Coordinates of C-alpha atoms and ligand atoms in Angstrom, one line a residue:
M1 CA 3.3 127.8 -95.6
K2 CA 4.2 131.3 -94.3
I3 CA 1.7 134.1 -94.3
H4 CA 2.3 137.8 -93.9
E5 CA 1.8 139.7 -90.6
Y6 CA -1.3 141.5 -91.9
Q7 CA -2.8 138.2 -92.9
A8 CA -2.0 136.6 -89.5
K9 CA -3.6 139.6 -87.8
E10 CA -6.8 139.3 -89.9
I11 CA -7.1 135.7 -88.7
L12 CA -6.2 136.4 -85.1
R13 CA -8.6 139.4 -84.9
K14 CA -11.5 137.0 -85.6
F15 CA -10.3 134.9 -82.6
G16 CA -10.7 138.0 -80.4
L17 CA -7.1 138.9 -80.1
P18 CA -6.4 142.6 -79.4
I19 CA -4.9 143.8 -82.8
P20 CA -4.3 147.5 -83.5
P21 CA -6.5 148.8 -86.4
G22 CA -4.7 148.6 -89.7
E23 CA -4.8 147.6 -93.4
V24 CA -2.4 146.5 -96.1
A25 CA -1.4 148.9 -98.9
R26 CA 0.4 148.3 -102.2
T27 CA 1.0 151.9 -103.1
P28 CA 1.8 155.2 -101.2
E29 CA -1.6 156.5 -102.2
E30 CA -3.3 153.5 -100.6
A31 CA -1.3 154.0 -97.5
E32 CA -2.4 157.6 -97.4
S33 CA -6.1 156.7 -97.6
I34 CA -5.8 154.0 -94.9
A35 CA -4.1 156.6 -92.7
K36 CA -7.0 159.0 -93.2
K37 CA -9.4 156.3 -91.9
I38 CA -7.4 155.5 -88.9
E39 CA -7.0 159.2 -87.8
K40 CA -4.3 158.4 -85.2
P41 CA -0.4 158.3 -85.3
L42 CA 0.7 155.5 -87.5
V43 CA 3.3 152.8 -87.9
I44 CA 4.1 151.6 -91.5
K45 CA 5.5 148.1 -91.7
A46 CA 7.1 146.2 -94.6
Q47 CA 5.3 142.9 -95.3
V48 CA 7.9 140.3 -96.2
H49 CA 8.4 136.8 -95.0
V50 CA 11.3 137.5 -92.7
G51 CA 11.8 138.9 -89.2
G52 CA 14.1 141.7 -88.0
R53 CA 12.3 144.2 -90.2
G54 CA 12.7 146.8 -87.5
K55 CA 16.5 146.8 -87.6
A56 CA 16.4 146.8 -91.4
G57 CA 14.5 150.0 -91.6
G58 CA 11.3 148.3 -92.7
I59 CA 9.3 149.7 -89.8
Q60 CA 8.8 153.5 -89.6
F61 CA 6.4 155.9 -88.0
A62 CA 4.2 158.7 -89.4
K63 CA 2.0 161.3 -87.8
T64 CA -0.2 162.4 -90.7
P65 CA -1.7 160.8 -93.8
G66 CA 0.7 162.8 -95.9
E67 CA 3.7 161.5 -93.9
A68 CA 2.3 158.0 -94.1
K69 CA 2.3 158.3 -97.9
E70 CA 6.0 159.5 -97.9
V71 CA 7.1 156.8 -95.5
A72 CA 5.3 154.1 -97.5
A73 CA 7.0 155.3 -100.7
K74 CA 10.3 154.8 -98.9
I75 CA 9.6 151.3 -97.6
L76 CA 7.9 150.0 -100.8
G77 CA 10.6 148.7 -103.1
M78 CA 13.1 148.4 -100.3
E79 CA 15.0 145.1 -100.1
I80 CA 15.0 143.3 -96.8
K81 CA 17.2 140.1 -96.4
G82 CA 17.0 139.6 -100.2
L83 CA 13.2 140.1 -100.4
R84 CA 11.7 143.1 -102.2
V85 CA 8.9 144.9 -100.3
K86 CA 5.7 145.0 -102.3
K87 CA 3.2 145.7 -99.5
V88 CA 3.1 147.6 -96.3
L89 CA 0.8 147.4 -93.3
V90 CA -0.5 150.8 -92.2
A91 CA -1.6 150.5 -88.6
E92 CA -2.3 152.6 -85.5
N93 CA 0.9 153.3 -83.6
V94 CA 0.7 151.7 -80.2
D95 CA 2.4 153.4 -77.3
I96 CA 4.7 150.7 -75.8
E97 CA 5.7 150.6 -72.2
N98 CA 6.8 147.0 -72.1
E99 CA 7.2 144.1 -74.6
V100 CA 6.3 140.5 -74.0
Y101 CA 6.9 137.4 -76.1
L102 CA 4.1 134.8 -76.8
G103 CA 4.6 131.7 -78.9
I104 CA 3.0 128.4 -79.7
I105 CA 5.0 125.8 -81.7
L106 CA 4.4 122.2 -82.6
D107 CA 7.2 120.5 -80.7
R108 CA 8.7 117.2 -82.0
K109 CA 10.3 116.3 -78.7
S110 CA 7.2 116.4 -76.6
K111 CA 5.0 115.5 -79.6
S112 CA 2.6 118.2 -78.6
P113 CA 1.9 121.9 -79.0
V114 CA 4.0 124.0 -76.6
V115 CA 2.9 127.4 -75.4
M116 CA 5.8 129.7 -74.5
V117 CA 5.9 133.1 -72.8
S118 CA 8.7 135.4 -71.9
P119 CA 9.0 138.9 -70.4
E120 CA 11.9 139.5 -72.9
G121 CA 9.7 140.5 -75.8
G122 CA 10.8 142.4 -78.9
I123 CA 14.0 140.4 -79.2
E124 CA 14.2 137.2 -81.3
I125 CA 13.4 134.3 -79.0
E126 CA 16.4 132.3 -80.2
E127 CA 18.6 135.1 -78.7
V128 CA 16.7 134.9 -75.4
A129 CA 17.1 131.1 -75.4
K130 CA 20.9 131.5 -75.8
K131 CA 21.5 134.3 -73.3
T132 CA 18.8 133.9 -70.6
P133 CA 16.9 130.6 -71.1
E134 CA 15.5 130.9 -67.6
K135 CA 13.4 133.8 -68.9
I136 CA 11.4 131.5 -71.2
F137 CA 8.4 129.7 -69.6
K138 CA 6.9 126.7 -71.5
K139 CA 4.0 124.4 -71.2
P140 CA 3.5 121.3 -73.4
I141 CA -0.3 120.9 -74.1
N142 CA -2.1 117.7 -74.1
S143 CA -4.1 118.1 -77.4
L144 CA -6.9 115.9 -76.2
D145 CA -7.6 118.0 -73.1
G146 CA -6.7 121.3 -74.8
F147 CA -5.1 124.2 -73.2
L148 CA -6.6 124.4 -69.7
P149 CA -7.4 127.8 -68.1
E150 CA -5.2 127.0 -65.1
E151 CA -2.3 126.3 -67.4
A152 CA -2.8 129.7 -69.1
E153 CA -3.1 131.3 -65.7
D154 CA 0.1 129.7 -64.5
L155 CA 2.0 131.1 -67.6
S156 CA 0.4 134.5 -67.2
S157 CA 1.6 134.7 -63.6
K158 CA 5.2 134.4 -64.8
I159 CA 4.8 137.6 -66.7
F160 CA 2.5 139.9 -64.7
Q161 CA 2.0 140.5 -60.9
D162 CA -1.1 142.7 -61.5
T163 CA -4.3 140.7 -61.4
D164 CA -6.0 142.6 -64.1
L165 CA -3.1 142.1 -66.6
R166 CA -2.9 138.5 -65.6
L167 CA -6.5 137.9 -66.4
K168 CA -6.1 139.7 -69.8
L169 CA -3.1 137.7 -70.7
T170 CA -4.8 134.5 -69.7
E171 CA -7.6 135.2 -72.1
I172 CA -5.2 136.2 -74.9
L173 CA -3.3 133.0 -74.5
G174 CA -6.5 131.0 -74.6
S175 CA -7.6 132.7 -77.9
L176 CA -4.1 132.2 -79.3
Y177 CA -4.2 128.5 -78.7
D178 CA -7.7 128.3 -80.1
A179 CA -6.5 129.9 -83.4
F180 CA -3.4 127.7 -83.5
Y181 CA -5.5 124.6 -83.1
K182 CA -8.5 125.4 -85.3
K183 CA -6.4 126.8 -88.1
D184 CA -3.8 124.0 -88.1
A185 CA -0.9 126.3 -87.6
S186 CA 2.6 124.9 -86.9
L187 CA 3.8 128.1 -85.3
I188 CA 2.3 131.4 -84.0
E189 CA 4.4 134.1 -82.5
I190 CA 3.3 137.4 -81.0
N191 CA 6.5 139.3 -80.6
P192 CA 6.0 141.7 -79.1
L193 CA 2.7 141.8 -77.2
A194 CA 2.8 145.4 -76.1
L195 CA 1.8 146.8 -72.8
T196 CA 0.6 150.4 -73.1
P197 CA 1.0 153.0 -70.4
E198 CA -2.8 152.8 -69.9
G199 CA -2.5 149.1 -69.0
D200 CA -3.8 147.7 -72.3
L201 CA -2.3 144.8 -74.2
F202 CA -1.9 144.7 -78.0
A203 CA -0.5 142.2 -80.5
V204 CA 1.9 144.6 -82.3
D205 CA 3.5 141.8 -84.4
A206 CA 2.1 138.5 -85.5
K207 CA 3.7 135.6 -87.3
M208 CA 1.9 132.5 -88.4
V209 CA 3.2 129.4 -90.2
M210 CA 0.6 127.0 -91.5
D211 CA 1.0 123.2 -91.5
D212 CA 0.9 122.4 -95.2
N213 CA -0.9 119.1 -94.5
G214 CA -3.8 120.9 -92.9
L215 CA -4.2 123.5 -95.6
F216 CA -6.8 121.6 -97.5
R217 CA -9.2 122.3 -94.6
H218 CA -8.6 126.0 -94.9
P219 CA -9.1 127.2 -98.5
E220 CA -9.4 130.8 -97.1
I221 CA -5.8 130.5 -95.9
E222 CA -4.5 128.7 -99.0
A223 CA -5.8 131.7 -100.9
M224 CA -3.4 133.9 -98.8
R225 CA -0.4 132.2 -100.4
D226 CA 1.9 134.9 -101.7
L227 CA 3.4 133.5 -104.9
E228 CA 5.9 136.4 -105.1
E229 CA 7.5 135.4 -101.8
E230 CA 8.1 131.8 -102.7
D231 CA 10.9 130.2 -104.6
P232 CA 9.7 130.1 -108.2
T233 CA 11.4 126.8 -108.9
E234 CA 9.8 125.2 -105.9
L235 CA 6.4 126.5 -107.1
E236 CA 6.9 125.1 -110.6
A237 CA 7.9 121.7 -109.2
K238 CA 4.8 121.8 -107.0
E239 CA 2.6 122.5 -110.1
K240 CA 4.1 119.6 -111.9
G241 CA 3.5 117.2 -109.0
L242 CA 7.1 117.0 -107.8
S243 CA 8.3 117.7 -104.3
F244 CA 11.4 119.9 -104.5
I245 CA 13.3 121.6 -101.9
R246 CA 16.4 123.6 -102.6
L247 CA 19.5 123.0 -100.5
N248 CA 23.0 124.4 -100.5
G249 CA 25.2 121.7 -102.1
N250 CA 26.2 121.0 -105.7
I251 CA 24.9 117.5 -106.5
G252 CA 21.4 117.5 -108.0
C253 CA 19.4 114.4 -106.9
V254 CA 16.5 112.9 -108.8
V255 CA 14.8 110.2 -106.7
N256 CA 11.5 108.5 -106.5
G257 CA 10.0 108.3 -103.0
A258 CA 10.6 110.5 -100.0
G259 CA 12.4 107.8 -98.1
L260 CA 14.8 107.0 -100.9
A261 CA 15.3 110.8 -101.3
M262 CA 16.4 111.1 -97.7
A263 CA 18.6 108.0 -98.0
T264 CA 20.2 109.4 -101.1
M265 CA 21.0 112.7 -99.4
D266 CA 22.4 110.8 -96.4
I267 CA 24.7 108.7 -98.6
I268 CA 26.0 111.7 -100.5
K269 CA 26.8 113.4 -97.2
H270 CA 28.3 110.2 -95.9
Y271 CA 30.9 110.2 -98.7
G272 CA 31.7 113.9 -98.2
G273 CA 29.4 115.4 -100.8
E274 CA 26.6 118.0 -100.5
P275 CA 23.2 117.6 -102.1
A276 CA 21.8 120.6 -104.0
N277 CA 18.2 119.6 -103.4
F278 CA 15.6 117.2 -102.3
L279 CA 13.6 116.1 -105.3
D280 CA 11.0 113.4 -105.3
I281 CA 9.5 112.6 -108.7
G282 CA 6.9 110.4 -106.9
G283 CA 5.6 106.9 -107.7
S284 CA 4.4 107.3 -111.3
S285 CA 6.2 106.6 -114.5
N286 CA 5.5 109.8 -116.4
P287 CA 8.6 110.7 -118.5
E288 CA 7.4 114.3 -118.4
K289 CA 8.1 114.4 -114.7
V290 CA 11.7 113.4 -115.4
T291 CA 12.1 116.1 -118.0
T292 CA 10.7 118.7 -115.6
A293 CA 13.0 117.5 -112.9
M294 CA 16.0 117.8 -115.3
K295 CA 14.9 121.3 -116.3
I296 CA 14.7 122.4 -112.8
L297 CA 18.1 121.0 -111.8
L298 CA 19.9 122.2 -114.8
A299 CA 18.6 125.7 -114.4
D300 CA 20.5 125.9 -111.1
P301 CA 24.1 127.1 -111.6
N302 CA 25.2 125.4 -108.4
V303 CA 24.4 121.9 -109.7
K304 CA 27.7 120.4 -110.9
A305 CA 26.5 116.8 -111.3
V306 CA 23.2 115.1 -111.4
Y307 CA 22.5 111.8 -109.6
F308 CA 19.4 109.7 -110.6
N309 CA 18.7 107.1 -108.0
I310 CA 15.5 105.2 -108.9
F311 CA 14.0 102.2 -107.3
G312 CA 11.5 100.8 -109.7
G313 CA 8.3 99.6 -108.1
I314 CA 5.2 101.2 -109.6
T315 CA 7.7 103.5 -111.3
R316 CA 9.1 101.6 -114.2
C317 CA 12.9 102.0 -114.8
D318 CA 12.5 102.0 -118.6
D319 CA 10.1 105.0 -118.4
V320 CA 12.6 106.9 -116.3
A321 CA 15.4 106.0 -118.8
N322 CA 13.2 107.2 -121.6
G323 CA 12.5 110.4 -119.8
I324 CA 16.2 111.0 -119.3
V325 CA 17.0 110.3 -123.0
Q326 CA 14.1 112.6 -124.0
S327 CA 15.3 115.5 -121.8
L328 CA 18.8 115.1 -123.1
N329 CA 17.4 115.6 -126.6
Q330 CA 15.4 118.6 -125.6
M331 CA 18.1 120.5 -123.7
E332 CA 21.7 121.2 -123.6
V333 CA 23.2 119.3 -120.7
K334 CA 26.6 120.5 -119.5
V335 CA 27.0 118.6 -116.3
P336 CA 27.8 114.9 -115.9
I337 CA 24.9 112.6 -115.1
V338 CA 25.2 109.4 -113.0
I339 CA 22.3 106.9 -113.1
R340 CA 21.4 104.1 -110.9
L341 CA 18.2 102.3 -111.8
T342 CA 17.0 99.1 -110.2
G343 CA 13.7 97.2 -109.9
T344 CA 10.8 96.9 -112.3
N345 CA 12.0 96.8 -116.0
E346 CA 15.6 97.3 -115.0
E347 CA 16.9 95.3 -118.0
K348 CA 14.9 97.3 -120.5
A349 CA 16.2 100.5 -118.9
R350 CA 19.8 99.3 -119.2
E351 CA 19.2 98.5 -122.9
I352 CA 18.0 102.1 -123.4
L353 CA 20.9 103.6 -121.6
Q354 CA 23.5 101.4 -123.3
K355 CA 22.6 103.2 -126.6
T356 CA 23.7 106.5 -125.0
D357 CA 27.0 107.4 -123.3
L358 CA 25.3 108.0 -120.0
L359 CA 27.0 106.6 -117.0
H360 CA 25.1 104.0 -115.1
V361 CA 26.2 102.3 -111.9
P362 CA 25.1 99.1 -110.2
S363 CA 24.8 100.4 -106.6
M364 CA 23.6 103.5 -104.7
A365 CA 26.9 103.9 -102.9
E366 CA 28.9 103.8 -106.1
G367 CA 26.6 106.3 -107.7
A368 CA 27.0 108.7 -104.8
K369 CA 30.8 108.4 -104.9
K370 CA 30.9 108.8 -108.7
A371 CA 28.6 111.9 -108.5
I372 CA 30.8 113.5 -105.8
E373 CA 33.9 112.9 -107.9
L374 CA 32.4 114.3 -111.1
A375 CA 31.0 117.3 -109.3
K376 CA 34.6 118.2 -108.2
E377 CA 36.0 118.3 -111.8
Ligands
LIG401 P1 10.1 142.6 -86.6 O1 11.3 143.5 -86.4 O2 10.1 142.1 -88.0 O3 10.0 141.5 -85.6 O4 8.8 143.6 -86.5 P2 7.9 144.0 -85.2 O5 6.6 144.3 -85.6 O6 8.1 143.0 -84.1 O7 8.6 145.4 -84.8 C1 9.9 145.5 -84.3 C2 9.9 146.5 -83.1 O8 9.4 147.8 -83.6 C3 9.0 146.1 -82.0 O9 9.6 145.3 -81.1 C4 8.6 147.5 -81.4 O10 9.6 147.9 -80.5 C5 8.7 148.4 -82.6 N1 7.3 148.6 -83.0 C6 6.5 147.9 -83.9 N2 5.3 148.4 -84.0 C7 5.2 149.4 -83.2 C8 4.2 150.4 -82.8 O11 3.0 150.3 -83.2 N3 4.5 151.3 -81.9 C9 5.8 151.4 -81.3 N4 6.0 152.4 -80.4 N5 6.7 150.6 -81.6 C10 6.5 149.6 -82.5
LIG402 MN1 8.6 140.9 -84.2

């Protein structure tokens, strides 16, 4: 789950990170009254779940509360990379002499958190990785031992020569790791960490992505979920107990079990097709889940064919077949449907489907080929 910059900053502030004073505003008037409290030059920042806001005009400066109100009015309602700005962070403007990158990610390759630092701050780290990979310094962390002070010191020394700054950065890295670990994050980025002319360090930007599987331990973070920023279809699916992820292709897949869902997407790709989604209706036989799944898929104009691939275990094939027939009665279906049902109560399912003109196929591969062919028509 992604959270906004202002939310990440609220969390990180509690871990002792140096965060410039600031608060979130939903209206120009709110921005003005926050500016009055801060009593310093300000930066007004669009709060949307994407990076590169600076370039898109979503980050602007203001000197007075009145100006903050005007600037906020400009940024609120702006569209950045397809997302409408509904909130702005009003914060104290930090004087920046130099920008540094700090990041912690959960790395699959080393199966551990990896702490990264780079003197090339303020640019997307992917860019740095492409052009000057030698300027990114990384340390995989043994999560049993934790992030050791000497490891943090070693990374700091790659950024600063000055002893005082090195000590400050070492402490910042330690707190950042503490937050990453205790809050079950899967990513934290401070880009940039700003060095001021006075020699202070401030986290000017903060990005935090939470590990969904750890969210149950952090109800205060779950409460930060911004429903307006999430795909409404994915949310509806979640509410109904389906796992749904939208993809770019044109074949809607309805599958039970995450493993089978992956295999189904693979086989569609293998035969030259593109799945429109990942959709797992799970291990129950509730016909309502099938109807919801159909509703979600058919609402997507990119879906040109639907492929049901069900392996009946706990899920009973006849329940799924009934769900399909029910949903066909409830809604207008304009795209072809290909069905492969095998396992528990397969015979009964076949009887149900035989009464309809739905196409059912005996194997997974055949179903995939047929769905690809029909999607082209
Ligand atoms: P992003 O573009 O979405 O990553 O947003 P950032 O918060 O990282 O801001 C982008 C750039 O704007 C930073 O790299 C800074 O150069 C600049 N910026 C952001 N906040 C401030 C600030 O308080 N003071 C100054 N002087 N520049 C800032
Ligand atoms: Mn940034």
